[in-house]
Tab-separated table of C-alpha atoms in Angstrom:
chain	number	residue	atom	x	y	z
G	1	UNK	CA	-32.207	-27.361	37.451
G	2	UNK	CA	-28.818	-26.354	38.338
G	3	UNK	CA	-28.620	-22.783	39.514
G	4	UNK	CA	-25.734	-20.080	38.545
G	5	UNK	CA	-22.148	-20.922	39.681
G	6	UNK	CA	-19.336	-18.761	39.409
G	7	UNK	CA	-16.185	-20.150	40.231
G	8	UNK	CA	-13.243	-18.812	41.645
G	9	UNK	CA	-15.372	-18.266	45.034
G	10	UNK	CA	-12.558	-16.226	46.540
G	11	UNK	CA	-9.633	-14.908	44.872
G	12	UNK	CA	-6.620	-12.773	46.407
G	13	UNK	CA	-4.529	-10.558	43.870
G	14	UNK	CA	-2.177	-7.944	43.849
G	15	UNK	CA	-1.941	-4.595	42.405
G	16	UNK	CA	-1.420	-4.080	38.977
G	17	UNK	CA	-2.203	-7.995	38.241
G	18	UNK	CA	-5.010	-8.726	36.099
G	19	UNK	CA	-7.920	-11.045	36.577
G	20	UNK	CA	-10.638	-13.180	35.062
G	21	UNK	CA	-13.555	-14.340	36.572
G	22	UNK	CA	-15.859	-16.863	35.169
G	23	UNK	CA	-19.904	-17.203	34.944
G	24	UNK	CA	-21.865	-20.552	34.003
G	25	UNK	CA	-25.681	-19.310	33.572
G	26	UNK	CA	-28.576	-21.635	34.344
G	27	UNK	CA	-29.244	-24.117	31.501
G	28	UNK	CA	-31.105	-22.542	28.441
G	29	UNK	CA	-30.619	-18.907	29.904
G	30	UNK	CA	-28.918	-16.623	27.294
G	31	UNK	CA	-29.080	-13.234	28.789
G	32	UNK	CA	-25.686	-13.044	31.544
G	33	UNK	CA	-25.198	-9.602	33.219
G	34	UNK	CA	-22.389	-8.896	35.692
G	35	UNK	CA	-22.289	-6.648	38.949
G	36	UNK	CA	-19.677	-4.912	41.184
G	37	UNK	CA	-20.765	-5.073	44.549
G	38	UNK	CA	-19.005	-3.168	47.216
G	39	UNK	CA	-20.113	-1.388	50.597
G	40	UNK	CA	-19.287	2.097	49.297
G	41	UNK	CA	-21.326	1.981	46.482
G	42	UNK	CA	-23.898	-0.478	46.570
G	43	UNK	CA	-24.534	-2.870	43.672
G	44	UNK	CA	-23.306	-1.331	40.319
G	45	UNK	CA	-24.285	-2.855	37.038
G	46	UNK	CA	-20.961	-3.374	34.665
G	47	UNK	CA	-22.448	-5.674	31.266
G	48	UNK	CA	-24.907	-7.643	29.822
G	49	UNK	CA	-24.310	-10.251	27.249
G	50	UNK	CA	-26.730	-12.508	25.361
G	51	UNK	CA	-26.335	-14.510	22.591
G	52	UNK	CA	-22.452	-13.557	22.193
G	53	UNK	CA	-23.599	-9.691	21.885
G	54	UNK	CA	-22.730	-7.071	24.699
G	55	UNK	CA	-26.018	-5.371	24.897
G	56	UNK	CA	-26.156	-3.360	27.815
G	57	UNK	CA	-23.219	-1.748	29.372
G	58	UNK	CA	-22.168	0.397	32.645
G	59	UNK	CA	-20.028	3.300	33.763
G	60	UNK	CA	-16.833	1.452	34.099
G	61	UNK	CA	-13.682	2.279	33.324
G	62	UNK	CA	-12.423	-0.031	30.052
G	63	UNK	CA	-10.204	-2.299	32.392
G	64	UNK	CA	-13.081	-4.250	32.998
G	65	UNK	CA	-14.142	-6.383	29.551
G	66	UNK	CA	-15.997	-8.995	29.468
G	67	UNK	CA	-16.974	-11.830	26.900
G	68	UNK	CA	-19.754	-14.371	26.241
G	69	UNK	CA	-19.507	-17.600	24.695
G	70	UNK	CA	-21.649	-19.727	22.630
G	71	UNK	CA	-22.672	-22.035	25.581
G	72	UNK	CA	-23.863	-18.814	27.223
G	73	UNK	CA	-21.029	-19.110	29.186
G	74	UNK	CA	-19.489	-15.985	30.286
G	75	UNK	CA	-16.093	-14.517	31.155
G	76	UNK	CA	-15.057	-11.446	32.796
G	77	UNK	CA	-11.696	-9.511	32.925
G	78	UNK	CA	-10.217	-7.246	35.181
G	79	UNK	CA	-6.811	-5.785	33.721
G	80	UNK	CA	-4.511	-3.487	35.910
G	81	UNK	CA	-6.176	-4.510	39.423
G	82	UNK	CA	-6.469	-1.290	42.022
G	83	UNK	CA	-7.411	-1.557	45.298
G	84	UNK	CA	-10.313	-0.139	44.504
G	85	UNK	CA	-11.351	-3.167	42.513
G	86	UNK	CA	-11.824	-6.058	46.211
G	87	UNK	CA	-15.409	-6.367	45.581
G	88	UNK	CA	-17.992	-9.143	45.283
G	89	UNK	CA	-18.617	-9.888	41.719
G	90	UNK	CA	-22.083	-10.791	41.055
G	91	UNK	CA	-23.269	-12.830	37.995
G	92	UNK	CA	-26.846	-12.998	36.974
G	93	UNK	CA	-28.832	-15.141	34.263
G	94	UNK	CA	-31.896	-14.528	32.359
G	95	UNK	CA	-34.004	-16.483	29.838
G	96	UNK	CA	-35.041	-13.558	27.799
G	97	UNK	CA	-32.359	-10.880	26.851
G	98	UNK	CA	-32.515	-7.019	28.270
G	99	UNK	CA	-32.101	-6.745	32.297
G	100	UNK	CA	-35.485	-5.676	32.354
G	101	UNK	CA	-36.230	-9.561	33.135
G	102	UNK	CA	-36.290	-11.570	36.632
G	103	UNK	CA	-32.347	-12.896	36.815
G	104	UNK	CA	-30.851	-15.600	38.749
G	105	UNK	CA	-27.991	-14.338	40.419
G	106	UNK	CA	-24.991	-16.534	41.392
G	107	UNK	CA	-23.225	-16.895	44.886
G	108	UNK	CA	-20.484	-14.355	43.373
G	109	UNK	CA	-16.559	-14.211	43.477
G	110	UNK	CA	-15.077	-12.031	46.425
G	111	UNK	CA	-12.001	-10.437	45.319
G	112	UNK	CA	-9.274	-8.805	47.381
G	113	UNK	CA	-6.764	-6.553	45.438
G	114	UNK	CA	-3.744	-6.337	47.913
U	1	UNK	CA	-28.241	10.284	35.934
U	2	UNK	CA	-30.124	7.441	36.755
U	3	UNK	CA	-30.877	7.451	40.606
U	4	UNK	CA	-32.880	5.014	42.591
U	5	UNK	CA	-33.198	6.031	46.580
U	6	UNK	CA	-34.656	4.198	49.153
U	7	UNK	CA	-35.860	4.189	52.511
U	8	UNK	CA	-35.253	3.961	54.987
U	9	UNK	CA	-31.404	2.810	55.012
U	10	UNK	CA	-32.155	-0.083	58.205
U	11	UNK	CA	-35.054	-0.841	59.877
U	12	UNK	CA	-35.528	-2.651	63.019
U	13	UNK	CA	-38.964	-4.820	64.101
U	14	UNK	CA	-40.450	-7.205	66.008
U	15	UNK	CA	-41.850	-10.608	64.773
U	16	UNK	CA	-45.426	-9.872	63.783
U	17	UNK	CA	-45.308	-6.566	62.881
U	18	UNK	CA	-45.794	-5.355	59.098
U	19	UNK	CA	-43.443	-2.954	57.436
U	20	UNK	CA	-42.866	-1.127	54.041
U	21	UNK	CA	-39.963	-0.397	52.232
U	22	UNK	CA	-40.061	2.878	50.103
U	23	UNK	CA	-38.253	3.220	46.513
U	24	UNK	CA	-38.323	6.164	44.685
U	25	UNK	CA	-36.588	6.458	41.391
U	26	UNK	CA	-35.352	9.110	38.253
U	27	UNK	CA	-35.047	7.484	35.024
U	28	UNK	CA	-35.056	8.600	31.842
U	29	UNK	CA	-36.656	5.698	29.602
U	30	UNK	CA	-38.637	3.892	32.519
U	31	UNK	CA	-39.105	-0.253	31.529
U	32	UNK	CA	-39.768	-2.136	34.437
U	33	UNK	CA	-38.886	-1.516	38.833
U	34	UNK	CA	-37.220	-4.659	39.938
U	35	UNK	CA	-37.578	-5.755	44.077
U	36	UNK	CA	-34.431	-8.016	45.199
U	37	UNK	CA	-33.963	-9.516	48.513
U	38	UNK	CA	-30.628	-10.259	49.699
U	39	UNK	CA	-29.403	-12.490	52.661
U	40	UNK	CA	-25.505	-13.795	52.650
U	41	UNK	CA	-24.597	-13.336	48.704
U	42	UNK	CA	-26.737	-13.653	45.918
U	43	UNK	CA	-30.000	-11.629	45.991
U	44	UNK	CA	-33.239	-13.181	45.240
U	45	UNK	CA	-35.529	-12.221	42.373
U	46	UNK	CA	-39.170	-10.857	44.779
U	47	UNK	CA	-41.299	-8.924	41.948
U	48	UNK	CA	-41.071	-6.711	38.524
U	49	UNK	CA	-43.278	-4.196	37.963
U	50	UNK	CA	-44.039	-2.676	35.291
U	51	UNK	CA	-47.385	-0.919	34.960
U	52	UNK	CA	-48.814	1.683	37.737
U	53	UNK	CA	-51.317	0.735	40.494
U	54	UNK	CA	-50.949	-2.719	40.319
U	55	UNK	CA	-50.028	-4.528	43.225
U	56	UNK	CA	-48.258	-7.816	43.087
U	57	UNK	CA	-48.281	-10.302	45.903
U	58	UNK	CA	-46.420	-13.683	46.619
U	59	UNK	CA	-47.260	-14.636	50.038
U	60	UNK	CA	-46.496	-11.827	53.266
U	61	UNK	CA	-44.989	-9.721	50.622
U	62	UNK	CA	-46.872	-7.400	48.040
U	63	UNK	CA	-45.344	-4.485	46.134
U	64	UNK	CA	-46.899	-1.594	43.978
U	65	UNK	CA	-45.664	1.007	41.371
U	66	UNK	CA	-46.849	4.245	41.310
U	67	UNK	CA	-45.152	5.719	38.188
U	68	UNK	CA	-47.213	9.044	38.550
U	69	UNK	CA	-45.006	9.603	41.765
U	70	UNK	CA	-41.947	7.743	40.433
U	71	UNK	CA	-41.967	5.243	43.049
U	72	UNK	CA	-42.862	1.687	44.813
U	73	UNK	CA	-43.428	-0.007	48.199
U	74	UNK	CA	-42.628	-3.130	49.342
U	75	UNK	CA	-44.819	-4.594	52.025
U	76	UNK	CA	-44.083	-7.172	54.197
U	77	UNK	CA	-47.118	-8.562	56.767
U	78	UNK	CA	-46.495	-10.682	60.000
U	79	UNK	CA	-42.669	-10.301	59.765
U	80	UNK	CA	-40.464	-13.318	60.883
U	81	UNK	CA	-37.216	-13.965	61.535
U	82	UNK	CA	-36.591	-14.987	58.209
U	83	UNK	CA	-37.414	-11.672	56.749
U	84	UNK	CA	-34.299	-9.920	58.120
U	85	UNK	CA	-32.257	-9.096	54.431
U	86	UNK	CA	-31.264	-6.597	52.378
U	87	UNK	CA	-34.092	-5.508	50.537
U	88	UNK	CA	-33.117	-3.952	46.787
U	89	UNK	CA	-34.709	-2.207	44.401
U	90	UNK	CA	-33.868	-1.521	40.926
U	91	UNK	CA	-34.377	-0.152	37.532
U	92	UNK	CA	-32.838	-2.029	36.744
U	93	UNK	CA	-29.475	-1.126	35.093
U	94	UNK	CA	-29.886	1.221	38.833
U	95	UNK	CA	-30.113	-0.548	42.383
U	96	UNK	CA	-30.830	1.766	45.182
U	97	UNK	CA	-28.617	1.520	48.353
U	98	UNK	CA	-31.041	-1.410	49.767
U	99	UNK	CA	-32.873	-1.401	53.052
U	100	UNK	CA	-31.820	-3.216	56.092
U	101	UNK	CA	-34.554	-5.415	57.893
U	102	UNK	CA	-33.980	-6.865	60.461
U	103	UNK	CA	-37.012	-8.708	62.576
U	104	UNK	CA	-36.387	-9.355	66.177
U	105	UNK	CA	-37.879	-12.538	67.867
């Protein structure tokens, strides 16, 4: 069974540029969730999504949307990059919906805002 | 707030020797404490726990909740080389700051 991807790998923006950043879950897994990883501040949780439905959302500012589609699919968006945004972007899958579940995560996107 | 701390930050061994991994946590509707181990990128599912005093094993590694104390170890027996990772817990909307391993040969 093919695992999570997440594709772009790596991905170099500017300031003020926005972004979107895409998730393909494991085959039959509904539940996607989506993490900011950084040094700073560790792993922080930004959404959940299953069956279309945000379900679960974290303390982030409302550049950062997100959107899942009826493949399970998912899509996230970063509008009005700031520096503050270079991070790895982590996506995870689940079977069963809630984050309360083991997830699979992907190999991630590393962003640099310049 | 939601807090998960753990302990300690980095940890440094030899091959052979056995180690635990504290997590304590501060939630305010308590489902499930999720361990996590992390090597280059994406981190690895290890164990969910969910009910107190039982302790879950796969292999070197076991790991046990103690929800009267708010908290769960991670042990790891007859560490190799292989072991060194970030080790993460969570609850799970909340991952603690992970612990550093690292096993010397």
């Amino acid at each position: 069974k093919a695992g999570v991807t997440q594709t772009p790998r790596y991905l170099i923006k500017t300031r003020g540029q926005q972004v979107t950043l895409s998730c393909s879950p494991i085959s039959g897994h509904r539940s996607v969730s989506w993490y900011q990883q950084t040094p700073g501040q560790g792993l922080q949780f930004l959404f959940e999504y299953f069956s279309e439905t945000q379900r679960n959302k974290g303390n982030f500012p409302g550049r950062f949307s997100g959107r899942q589609f009826s493949n399970s699919r998912s899509e996230m968006n970063v509008s009005t990059l700031e520096l503050g945004d270079s991070a790895l972007y982590l996506c995870a899958s689940s079977s069963l919906a809630g984050v309360n579940n083991e997830q699979f995560f992907g190999p991630g996107t590393r962003l640099t805002v310049l | 707030e939601d807090k998960v701390v753990q302990s300690p930050l980095s940890l440094v061994v030899h091959e052979g020797d056995t180690v635990t991994l504290n997590c304590s946590y501060e939630v305010t509707n308590f489902r499930s404490l999720l361990w996590y181990k992390q090597e280059k990128k994406a981190p690895t599912f290890l164990f969910m726990l969910t009910s107190s005093g039982i302790e879950k094993k796969s292999g070197r590694l076991s790991s046990i909740l103690d929800k009267k104390e708010l908290s769960s170890i991670l042990n790891i027996t007859a560490t190799q080389t292989g072991d060194s990772a970030i080790y993460l817990c969570a609850v799970p909307l909340v991952f603690g700051a992970g612990t550093i391993l690292r096993v010397k040969s």
